[in-house]
Amino acid sequence: ANDYWDIWHTSDFTITLTPDYPVEETYYKINGGNTCNLSTNGQPVITTSSASNTLEYWTTWNPGTGTIENTHKTITGIKLDKTIPTGTITTTQTTTSSNIITLKLSASDTTSGVNQMRFSNDGSSWSSWEQYTTTKTWTLPNGDGQKTVYVQFIDNAGLTSTYNCTITLDTPKPTPIQTTQTPTQTPTPTPSTTTTPTPSKMVIQSTTPPPYNIEIAGIWARPEIVVLLAVVFIVAIAMLLWKRKKQTT
């Protein structure tokens, strides 16, 4: 019996051979090479990278009548791949005005074959794995300057390799719009004309005639004053006549 599993291995590994019953010896050949035995050489170790390694093994035993060689058994398709995929990544141009670019890819793995690829703008955050193809549309991060794009290839054995390329992003600058600015005119204040009022003569009417400085023309122009003076004059004459009459008597 053996403990080999039909999977890809990425480093040298041992296949353990265990007899099903007591035997004299267990023998084996790796890839049709020299005959080895467990007693002298130990368990077989697969060291050749290939998808088609072979291990032929058999046992001998002696039932008492002499040594008998049992039927040979062979394990085929033993898989070992110790080499990472080789590849390249390039761009169709060295400078781009758009952050959406086309990548050109190539990869090979002569043992297990290239399986998938993934991409990154920083070498740490990766896109999801996808089937390997020779072109890829990729979006660069915003901001002008040199950008680095990474690709990682994985083969069918699970070995990965990483490559990168650089490209300069130079997006078009907006054309400034030239405008002619008309200077704002500051209005000149118009001096305002303040009209000084002409003093007017205030006429104060009073029932009592002013004692002094009364214009004669002004007095005679007022009938009520004329009447008043006439009354005063008559009263004064009457009193004068009364005093004289009293003196004579």
PDB file of C-alpha atoms in Angstrom, residues 8 27 52 93 117 188 228 233:
ATOM      1  CA  TRP A   8      -0.008  18.853  -7.049  1.00  0.00           C
ATOM      2  CA  TYR A  27      11.698  -2.650  -3.842  1.00  0.00           C
ATOM      3  CA  SER A  52       3.962  12.502 -14.937  1.00  0.00           C
ATOM      4  CA  GLN A  93       1.781  53.302 -24.143  1.00  0.00           C
ATOM      5  CA  MET A 117      -4.197  36.092 -12.549  1.00  0.00           C
ATOM      6  CA  THR A 188     -19.365 111.003  -7.780  1.00  0.00           C
ATOM      7  CA  LEU A 228     -60.228 152.536  20.462  1.00  0.00           C
ATOM      8  CA  PHE A 233     -60.309 160.550  23.394  1.00  0.00           C
TER       9      PHE A 233
END
